[in-house]
Amino acid sequence: MDHKLSDRKKKVLRAVVDEYISSPIPVSSSEIREKYFNDISSATIRVELSALEEMGYLVQPHTSAGRVPSSIAYKFYVENFIGKKPLKKKDIRTIDNFFDKKFNEIEDIVKTSAKVISEITNYTSVIVINNINNVLIKEIKIVGLEPNSALVIIITDSGIIKDNIISLKRNTNSSFIRDANVLINKIFAGYTVGELKTRSQMVEMELSDFRELLDCVIEILKNYSNKSAKNVYVEGGNKMLNYPGATLEQAKSALNVLEDKLLLGNLLDDKTDNIEFSFKIGKDETCGIDRCAIMTAKYTINGKEIGQAGVIGPERMDYGKVMGVLSYLSKSINSIAACEIIDKCDETSIFGEEDGKEK
Amino acid sequence: MDHKLSDRKKKVLRAVVDEYISSPIPVSSSEIREKYFNDISSATIRVELSALEEMGYLVQPHTSAGRVPSSIAYKFYVENFIGKKPLKKKDIRTIDNFFDKKFNEIEDIVKTSAKVISEITNYTSVIVINNINNVLIKEIKIVGLEPNSALVIIITDSGIIKDNIISLKRNTNSSFIRDANVLINKIFAGYTVGELKTRSQMVEMELSDFRELLDCVIEILKNYSNKSAKNVYVEGGNKMLNYPGATLEQAKSALNVLEDKLLLGNLLDDKTDNIEFSFKIGKDETCGIDRCAIMTAKYTINGKEIGQAGVIGPERMDYGKVMGVLSYLSKSINSIAACEIIDKCDETSIFGEEDGKEK
DNA sequence: TCTAGCAGTCAAAATATAAGAGTGCTAACA
DNA sequence: TGTTAGCACTCTTATATTTTGACTGCTAGA
């Protein structure tokens, strides 16, 4: 399907997509002629349209209707005609407002980002955390809770990962907790998550007393770098219902995909290394969400690549804007996170072990 | 609207609702006669139907159609004919499976409950936490994190409330944290959340050094007993799209209400004290969600009333089943929580007499 | 008080008609 | 060879028109 398109064909193709995006009715030869050409007639355009249809870029709903872009057309359109559009002042203000507060946790940043993307683009947004391998573990804190459970708090140079209560068979009394803190930090602190595998092997022979705890901590870290439903954040799912022309049936199936976090995670996950944006369109590329497209960008926190942030919207979405938002936001997240951390850690690595001593 | 209904009228009314619930097409006099009466003719039933319509219980979509129940009819139906239906073995197994794991936090229990309710009933479920006033604070732990922030963990007799990173202006060095732990626990430990107001006044004169921290802790506790978006959990929102006859427009507006957690919280919140179930129906009682009804029950954790759990479903829902599930689940939650806590807190004195009841 | 029977009503389905938008084709022209 | 005007043809959409069938309400008689 890689015919070379003449300049005029390109212009016609672009006209069709532009027109269809601005209003979703099949576009006719005369419409194109009026708005985009004054040197050739509609009959000539019809010839071009016919050729483009032949090549698979356009589709005709029925014999006497105008043309509608195919998935291939959108793909070509995005790759050749569209770049990130600079954001409106208003939108920048919105984003900055959202981020004008303290963030303590990665999760918090991610959730806020998802919200802001959905708010501004008016599409559904999805963010996946799936790559914290080169994040640096600054400290791990174990706090004893009930007799058999403890809270594990992981502090990294990209923020705090918390939310992990673990249950142990053994009693988590204060002396155990104290020793555990020392040991665990000896093992993990100062290393990146990526080094985890080798590290954990290194300590294979350590006191079996802490075996169970160690396994828990490793499990937690693994969970954060692996695909797991917990690491997928969706916002504005019901905006999926706003696309005109959608039937209830389509909406339902789309929402079902959104529900399946694991599937979604895979959908966003993108192998291609170098490009800024990844773009998926067509039923087979979007896990069966009909007439939709997915645009994602990698994002970083404190300079480390953490995952992907993206938008699921109708094929005829405002690609330029979406790209603009994703791009701006990825910068925003990064600088915010960086500020936070620099701001806070001017006296890094001073935290003594102070907890687990009452009862 | 409180006419007294003859027994026969009641029987007819019930027939209409039963019939309409089992299949949502207007029910005719002859249909009722066939399935519910063999002693009187359809003409006689027509007279009764006519009367019931006059009284506001039934509605006729158009002159030559059968009858459809009005909101009032559903209300009457639920109040007079329906009680909780015992659960199917299969459903009980499903529930027990869901709860067959360790729960460390209230939030965890609540989320799981919401999931299970939605799963079994196939309707949208909502749970609100809005009353932890008589929950006993066993301990509060302050863990220093970064130089200016700390994690507050609240351990109660109903489970752990955590998830609260706070930022302070002052430095959270280890000696401060140590003192804070002692002080905070002197103030809060052993008291219920309800006593909070008086307590916090009592310590008005304490060292102003800890003022800021104290305010944070109080704020957290307040947040949990107040209405706030954080305390509302929704599950299976997109099941709202499954009700036959719903238009896309209705679905959209319903999902919008679901999005507004605060509104939802108020919707579930119910003042009536003594009854087990609360039931709302009709556009004005359901915040405009069309053709839907809301059935809620109070639930307790460790014997303390914590909030409401409910189902939002179509008017023609399986009320008996819903009531059955809510009722069973409320017992489940209670006993599970109790087990957990007893299991863990063998040293505490508070339990032991009340609340034996497991099945 | 009940009921058989019938006339009347109305929605939904089926059918017919008209209008309009847009194309493809052809033949002529530069 | 590429372009264009013009026209016949196609197919959707909108609007009327008719038919069908399901119910009811009413009435008169048991």
XYZ file of N, CA, C and O (backbone and C1' of nucleotides) in Angstrom, chain A residues 8 39-41 43-44 46-47 62-64, chain D residues 2-7 9-13:
121
model
N -0.740 16.733 -5.748
C -2.161 17.070 -5.771
C -2.979 16.039 -5.015
O -3.912 16.364 -4.296
N -8.423 26.120 -9.019
C -7.814 25.989 -10.338
C -8.314 24.773 -11.107
O -8.153 24.690 -12.308
N -8.889 23.850 -10.429
C -9.398 22.681 -11.148
C -10.859 22.451 -10.796
O -11.366 22.962 -9.791
N -11.511 21.671 -11.607
C -12.956 21.475 -11.418
C -13.239 20.268 -10.531
O -12.361 19.452 -10.246
N -14.934 17.772 -11.286
C -14.799 16.518 -12.054
C -13.382 15.978 -11.940
O -13.170 14.773 -11.745
N -12.424 16.872 -12.015
C -11.022 16.448 -11.891
C -10.771 15.881 -10.504
O -10.100 14.869 -10.321
N -12.909 14.520 -8.687
C -13.552 13.204 -8.637
C -12.606 12.119 -9.131
O -12.558 11.021 -8.590
N -11.862 12.457 -10.156
C -10.902 11.479 -10.669
C -9.861 11.146 -9.602
O -9.549 9.973 -9.347
N -21.667 4.672 0.356
C -22.520 4.085 -0.671
C -22.298 4.859 -1.972
O -21.716 5.943 -1.959
N -22.782 4.302 -3.051
C -22.416 4.857 -4.364
C -22.621 6.354 -4.518
O -21.838 7.021 -5.168
N -23.677 6.863 -3.950
C -23.929 8.276 -4.187
C -23.584 9.142 -2.982
O -24.238 10.135 -2.706
P -2.109 11.910 -18.091
O -2.795 13.319 -17.818
C -1.991 14.495 -17.824
C -2.912 15.684 -17.825
C -3.939 15.681 -16.681
O -4.072 17.007 -16.204
C -5.070 15.794 -18.746
P -5.030 17.307 -14.976
O -6.283 17.950 -15.717
C -6.089 19.173 -16.432
C -7.413 19.595 -17.028
C -8.560 19.674 -16.013
O -9.086 20.994 -16.061
C -9.240 18.513 -17.970
P -10.074 21.436 -14.932
O -11.438 21.339 -15.723
C -11.536 21.968 -17.003
C -12.827 21.583 -17.654
C -14.056 21.596 -16.719
O -15.069 22.383 -17.314
C -13.990 19.610 -17.980
P -16.027 23.175 -16.381
O -17.386 22.919 -17.159
C -17.440 23.213 -18.563
C -18.519 22.373 -19.195
C -19.855 22.395 -18.446
O -20.874 22.617 -19.410
C -19.132 20.156 -18.748
P -22.335 22.805 -18.979
O -22.901 21.342 -19.192
C -22.613 20.660 -20.410
C -23.271 19.297 -20.376
C -24.581 19.284 -19.575
O -25.481 18.445 -20.256
C -23.119 17.697 -18.682
P -27.042 18.604 -20.046
O -27.492 17.092 -20.007
C -26.766 16.119 -20.770
C -26.762 14.788 -20.042
C -28.040 14.525 -19.232
O -28.428 13.197 -19.481
C -26.181 14.163 -17.893
P -30.134 6.368 -17.440
O -29.483 5.992 -16.040
C -28.078 5.716 -15.995
C -27.670 5.531 -14.549
C -28.745 4.833 -13.699
O -28.135 3.722 -13.072
C -27.978 6.812 -12.634
P -29.040 2.805 -12.124
O -28.442 3.231 -10.716
C -27.034 3.427 -10.569
C -26.756 3.795 -9.125
C -27.624 3.043 -8.128
O -26.774 2.615 -7.089
C -27.830 5.392 -7.800
P -27.261 1.450 -6.133
O -27.484 2.299 -4.821
C -26.447 3.176 -4.412
C -27.011 4.112 -3.378
C -28.001 3.441 -2.431
O -27.665 3.825 -1.127
C -28.920 5.409 -3.311
P -28.387 3.165 0.120
O -28.685 4.488 0.948
C -27.581 5.317 1.311
C -28.119 6.676 1.687
C -29.003 6.674 2.924
O -28.537 7.693 3.794
C -30.130 7.729 1.121
P -29.023 7.732 5.270
O -30.141 8.851 5.198
C -29.897 10.025 4.427
C -31.166 10.851 4.394
C -32.060 10.679 5.625
O -32.319 11.954 6.167
C -33.317 10.397 3.612
